[in-house]
């Protein structure tokens, strides 16, 4: 799995926590969003389903009433988003998973994947039962190619040029989903939440990727702390509500 932080986004505001340059956000206390994926030895989830479930888990937490207003997680979420937006994906099975489920958080289930997301914690303040979980050592595969998507489905497009572990890609998909959430209007956020946050994660073909990175849609750039070079473009968040007024990014690969 992966420890991950992303610090830049196409079209982001000057104080965005996704910028690559050093900003005042680096002086703020740093928090991390923990995600734990369940990987039983004999029944690992499919890779794409794990990526999609992790992205939905981030959205579920952002839209949860406990993360908003005066909710019990609201201050932690605010402090996390006011600094760098870090996400760490760890893996668990058996008793490890049961201990993780006992902690405050939300479990999101896909077709074969289970991901539990927790309210942000300080970088050096992880709960003991999460801190002991492994970050690396397991990758995931798709037993069959993912199905095609339709124009109405939000898609988090992965770069075809990067080779990322499952955990790294899960964190990046979460970043892309979060950028889309930030750019949506309140009405579009509510509609997405009420629909259950439908989305797909797919790897773009080279030609489509070239169009996507110049389309003006939310673009994730990696900070380069793990696996890939700093500034690498990893994900474009293609939500139908964000396409208006932007160059088309579909078409032949």
CSV table of C-alpha atoms in Angstrom, one decimal, residues 10-214:
chain,number,residue,atom,x,y,z
A,10,UNK,CA,-4.1,22.5,-12.4
A,11,UNK,CA,-6.1,25.7,-11.9
A,12,UNK,CA,-5.9,25.5,-8.1
A,13,UNK,CA,-6.1,28.6,-6.0
A,14,UNK,CA,-2.9,30.3,-4.9
A,15,UNK,CA,-3.2,28.9,-1.4
A,16,UNK,CA,-4.2,25.4,-2.5
A,17,UNK,CA,-2.8,22.6,-0.4
A,18,UNK,CA,-2.1,20.8,-3.7
A,19,UNK,CA,0.5,23.3,-4.8
A,20,UNK,CA,4.0,21.9,-5.2
A,21,UNK,CA,5.7,25.0,-3.9
A,22,UNK,CA,6.3,25.7,-0.2
A,23,UNK,CA,3.5,27.8,1.2
A,24,UNK,CA,2.2,28.9,4.6
A,25,UNK,CA,0.3,25.6,4.7
A,26,UNK,CA,3.7,23.9,5.4
A,27,UNK,CA,3.9,25.9,8.6
A,28,UNK,CA,0.5,24.6,9.9
A,29,UNK,CA,0.3,21.5,12.0
A,30,UNK,CA,0.2,18.5,9.5
A,31,UNK,CA,-2.6,15.9,9.5
A,32,UNK,CA,-3.2,12.7,7.5
A,33,UNK,CA,-6.3,10.9,6.3
A,34,UNK,CA,-6.0,7.2,7.2
A,35,UNK,CA,-7.5,4.7,4.8
A,36,UNK,CA,-7.4,0.9,5.5
A,37,UNK,CA,-8.2,-1.6,2.8
A,38,UNK,CA,-9.2,-5.1,3.8
A,39,UNK,CA,-7.0,-7.7,2.1
A,40,UNK,CA,-7.7,-11.2,3.3
A,41,UNK,CA,-5.0,-13.7,2.3
A,42,UNK,CA,-7.2,-15.9,0.1
A,43,UNK,CA,-9.7,-13.2,-1.1
A,44,UNK,CA,-8.0,-10.0,-2.1
A,45,UNK,CA,-10.1,-7.4,-3.8
A,46,UNK,CA,-9.8,-6.5,-7.4
A,47,UNK,CA,-7.5,-3.6,-8.0
A,48,UNK,CA,-9.9,-1.3,-9.9
A,49,UNK,CA,-12.6,-1.9,-7.3
A,50,UNK,CA,-10.2,-1.1,-4.5
A,51,UNK,CA,-9.3,2.2,-6.2
A,52,UNK,CA,-12.9,3.1,-6.8
A,53,UNK,CA,-13.9,2.2,-3.2
A,54,UNK,CA,-11.1,4.3,-1.8
A,55,UNK,CA,-12.1,7.3,-3.8
A,56,UNK,CA,-15.7,6.9,-2.7
A,57,UNK,CA,-14.6,6.5,0.9
A,58,UNK,CA,-12.9,9.9,0.8
A,59,UNK,CA,-16.0,11.5,-0.6
A,60,UNK,CA,-18.2,9.8,2.0
A,61,UNK,CA,-16.1,11.2,4.7
A,62,UNK,CA,-16.1,14.7,3.2
A,63,UNK,CA,-19.9,14.7,2.8
A,64,UNK,CA,-20.7,13.1,6.2
A,65,UNK,CA,-22.5,15.3,8.7
A,66,UNK,CA,-19.8,14.6,11.3
A,67,UNK,CA,-17.3,16.3,9.0
A,68,UNK,CA,-19.4,19.4,8.5
A,69,UNK,CA,-20.4,22.4,10.6
A,70,UNK,CA,-20.2,21.6,14.3
A,71,UNK,CA,-19.8,17.8,13.7
A,72,UNK,CA,-17.5,15.8,15.8
A,73,UNK,CA,-15.0,15.4,13.0
A,74,UNK,CA,-15.3,18.9,11.6
A,75,UNK,CA,-12.3,20.4,13.3
A,76,UNK,CA,-10.0,17.6,12.4
A,77,UNK,CA,-11.2,17.7,8.7
A,78,UNK,CA,-10.7,21.5,8.7
A,79,UNK,CA,-7.2,21.3,10.2
A,80,UNK,CA,-6.3,18.6,7.7
A,81,UNK,CA,-7.6,20.6,4.7
A,82,UNK,CA,-5.9,23.7,6.0
A,83,UNK,CA,-2.5,22.1,5.7
A,84,UNK,CA,-1.2,19.6,3.2
A,85,UNK,CA,-3.6,17.0,2.0
A,86,UNK,CA,-2.0,13.8,3.0
A,87,UNK,CA,-3.6,10.3,2.7
A,88,UNK,CA,-2.0,7.1,3.8
A,89,UNK,CA,-3.4,3.7,2.7
A,90,UNK,CA,-2.7,0.7,4.9
A,91,UNK,CA,-3.8,-2.9,4.7
A,92,UNK,CA,-5.4,-5.2,7.2
A,93,UNK,CA,-6.9,-8.7,7.5
A,94,UNK,CA,-8.5,-10.9,10.2
A,95,UNK,CA,-8.1,-9.5,13.7
A,96,UNK,CA,-6.3,-6.4,12.3
A,97,UNK,CA,-9.4,-5.5,10.3
A,98,UNK,CA,-11.7,-6.1,13.2
A,99,UNK,CA,-9.6,-3.8,15.5
A,100,UNK,CA,-9.7,-1.1,12.7
A,101,UNK,CA,-13.4,-1.5,12.5
A,102,UNK,CA,-13.8,-0.8,16.2
A,103,UNK,CA,-12.3,2.7,15.8
A,104,UNK,CA,-14.4,5.7,14.8
A,105,UNK,CA,-14.7,5.8,11.0
A,106,UNK,CA,-16.7,4.7,8.0
A,107,UNK,CA,-16.5,1.5,6.0
A,108,UNK,CA,-17.3,1.7,2.3
A,109,UNK,CA,-17.9,-1.5,0.4
A,110,UNK,CA,-17.5,-2.1,-3.3
A,111,UNK,CA,-18.0,-5.2,-5.4
A,112,UNK,CA,-15.1,-7.0,-3.8
A,113,UNK,CA,-13.3,-4.3,-1.8
A,114,UNK,CA,-13.8,-2.9,1.7
A,115,UNK,CA,-12.1,0.3,2.7
A,116,UNK,CA,-12.5,2.0,6.0
A,117,UNK,CA,-11.7,5.8,6.2
A,118,UNK,CA,-11.0,7.5,9.5
A,119,UNK,CA,-11.1,11.2,10.5
A,120,UNK,CA,-7.8,12.9,10.0
A,121,UNK,CA,-5.1,12.4,12.7
A,122,UNK,CA,-1.8,14.3,13.3
A,123,UNK,CA,1.2,12.9,11.4
A,124,UNK,CA,2.7,11.7,14.7
A,125,UNK,CA,-0.6,10.9,16.4
A,126,UNK,CA,-1.9,7.7,14.8
A,127,UNK,CA,-4.1,5.4,16.9
A,128,UNK,CA,-2.1,2.4,18.0
A,129,UNK,CA,-4.2,-0.2,16.0
A,130,UNK,CA,-3.7,1.8,12.8
A,131,UNK,CA,-0.1,2.7,13.3
A,132,UNK,CA,0.9,-1.0,13.5
A,133,UNK,CA,-0.7,-1.9,10.1
A,134,UNK,CA,1.6,-2.5,7.1
A,135,UNK,CA,1.9,0.2,4.4
A,136,UNK,CA,3.6,-1.9,1.7
A,137,UNK,CA,4.1,-5.5,0.6
A,138,UNK,CA,0.9,-6.3,-1.2
A,139,UNK,CA,-0.3,-5.4,-4.7
A,140,UNK,CA,-3.6,-6.1,-6.4
A,141,UNK,CA,-4.7,-7.3,-9.8
A,142,UNK,CA,-7.9,-7.2,-11.9
A,143,UNK,CA,-9.2,-10.6,-12.8
A,144,UNK,CA,-10.7,-9.2,-16.0
A,145,UNK,CA,-10.5,-5.8,-17.7
A,146,UNK,CA,-12.7,-3.1,-16.2
A,147,UNK,CA,-15.9,-2.4,-18.2
A,148,UNK,CA,-16.3,0.7,-20.4
A,149,UNK,CA,-17.8,3.8,-18.8
A,150,UNK,CA,-20.5,6.1,-20.1
A,151,UNK,CA,-20.6,9.8,-20.4
A,152,UNK,CA,-22.8,10.3,-17.3
A,153,UNK,CA,-20.3,8.5,-14.9
A,154,UNK,CA,-17.6,10.6,-13.2
A,155,UNK,CA,-14.3,9.1,-14.1
A,156,UNK,CA,-10.9,9.5,-12.4
A,157,UNK,CA,-8.5,9.0,-15.2
A,158,UNK,CA,-5.0,7.6,-14.3
A,159,UNK,CA,-1.9,8.5,-16.2
A,160,UNK,CA,-0.8,5.8,-18.7
A,161,UNK,CA,2.8,6.8,-18.2
A,162,UNK,CA,3.2,5.9,-14.5
A,163,UNK,CA,3.5,2.5,-12.8
A,164,UNK,CA,1.9,2.9,-9.3
A,165,UNK,CA,1.3,0.3,-6.6
A,166,UNK,CA,-2.3,-0.3,-5.6
A,167,UNK,CA,-1.9,1.7,-2.5
A,168,UNK,CA,-0.3,4.7,-4.3
A,169,UNK,CA,-3.0,4.6,-6.9
A,170,UNK,CA,-5.7,4.4,-4.2
A,171,UNK,CA,-4.4,7.5,-2.6
A,172,UNK,CA,-4.1,9.3,-5.9
A,173,UNK,CA,-7.7,8.4,-6.8
A,174,UNK,CA,-8.8,9.8,-3.5
A,175,UNK,CA,-7.0,13.0,-4.3
A,176,UNK,CA,-8.7,13.3,-7.6
A,177,UNK,CA,-12.1,12.7,-6.1
A,178,UNK,CA,-11.4,15.4,-3.5
A,179,UNK,CA,-10.4,17.9,-6.1
A,180,UNK,CA,-13.7,17.2,-8.0
A,181,UNK,CA,-15.7,17.6,-4.8
A,182,UNK,CA,-14.0,21.0,-4.1
A,183,UNK,CA,-14.8,22.3,-7.6
A,184,UNK,CA,-18.5,21.2,-7.7
A,185,UNK,CA,-21.3,23.5,-6.7
A,186,UNK,CA,-23.3,22.8,-3.6
A,187,UNK,CA,-26.2,21.5,-5.7
A,188,UNK,CA,-23.9,19.2,-7.7
A,189,UNK,CA,-22.2,17.9,-4.5
A,190,UNK,CA,-25.6,17.1,-3.0
A,191,UNK,CA,-26.7,15.3,-6.1
A,192,UNK,CA,-23.5,13.2,-6.2
A,193,UNK,CA,-23.9,12.3,-2.5
A,194,UNK,CA,-27.5,11.4,-2.8
A,195,UNK,CA,-26.7,9.1,-5.8
A,196,UNK,CA,-24.1,7.3,-3.6
A,197,UNK,CA,-21.0,8.8,-5.2
A,198,UNK,CA,-21.0,6.8,-8.4
A,199,UNK,CA,-17.6,6.9,-10.1
A,200,UNK,CA,-15.1,4.9,-12.1
A,201,UNK,CA,-11.3,4.7,-12.1
A,202,UNK,CA,-9.7,4.0,-15.4
A,203,UNK,CA,-6.3,4.3,-17.1
A,204,UNK,CA,-6.4,6.8,-20.0
A,205,UNK,CA,-4.9,6.0,-23.4
A,206,UNK,CA,-2.0,8.2,-24.4
A,207,UNK,CA,-4.0,10.4,-26.7
A,208,UNK,CA,-6.9,10.9,-24.3
A,209,UNK,CA,-4.4,11.7,-21.5
A,210,UNK,CA,-2.9,14.4,-23.6
A,211,UNK,CA,-6.3,16.0,-24.0
A,212,UNK,CA,-7.2,15.5,-20.4
A,213,UNK,CA,-4.2,17.3,-18.9
A,214,UNK,CA,-4.9,20.4,-21.0
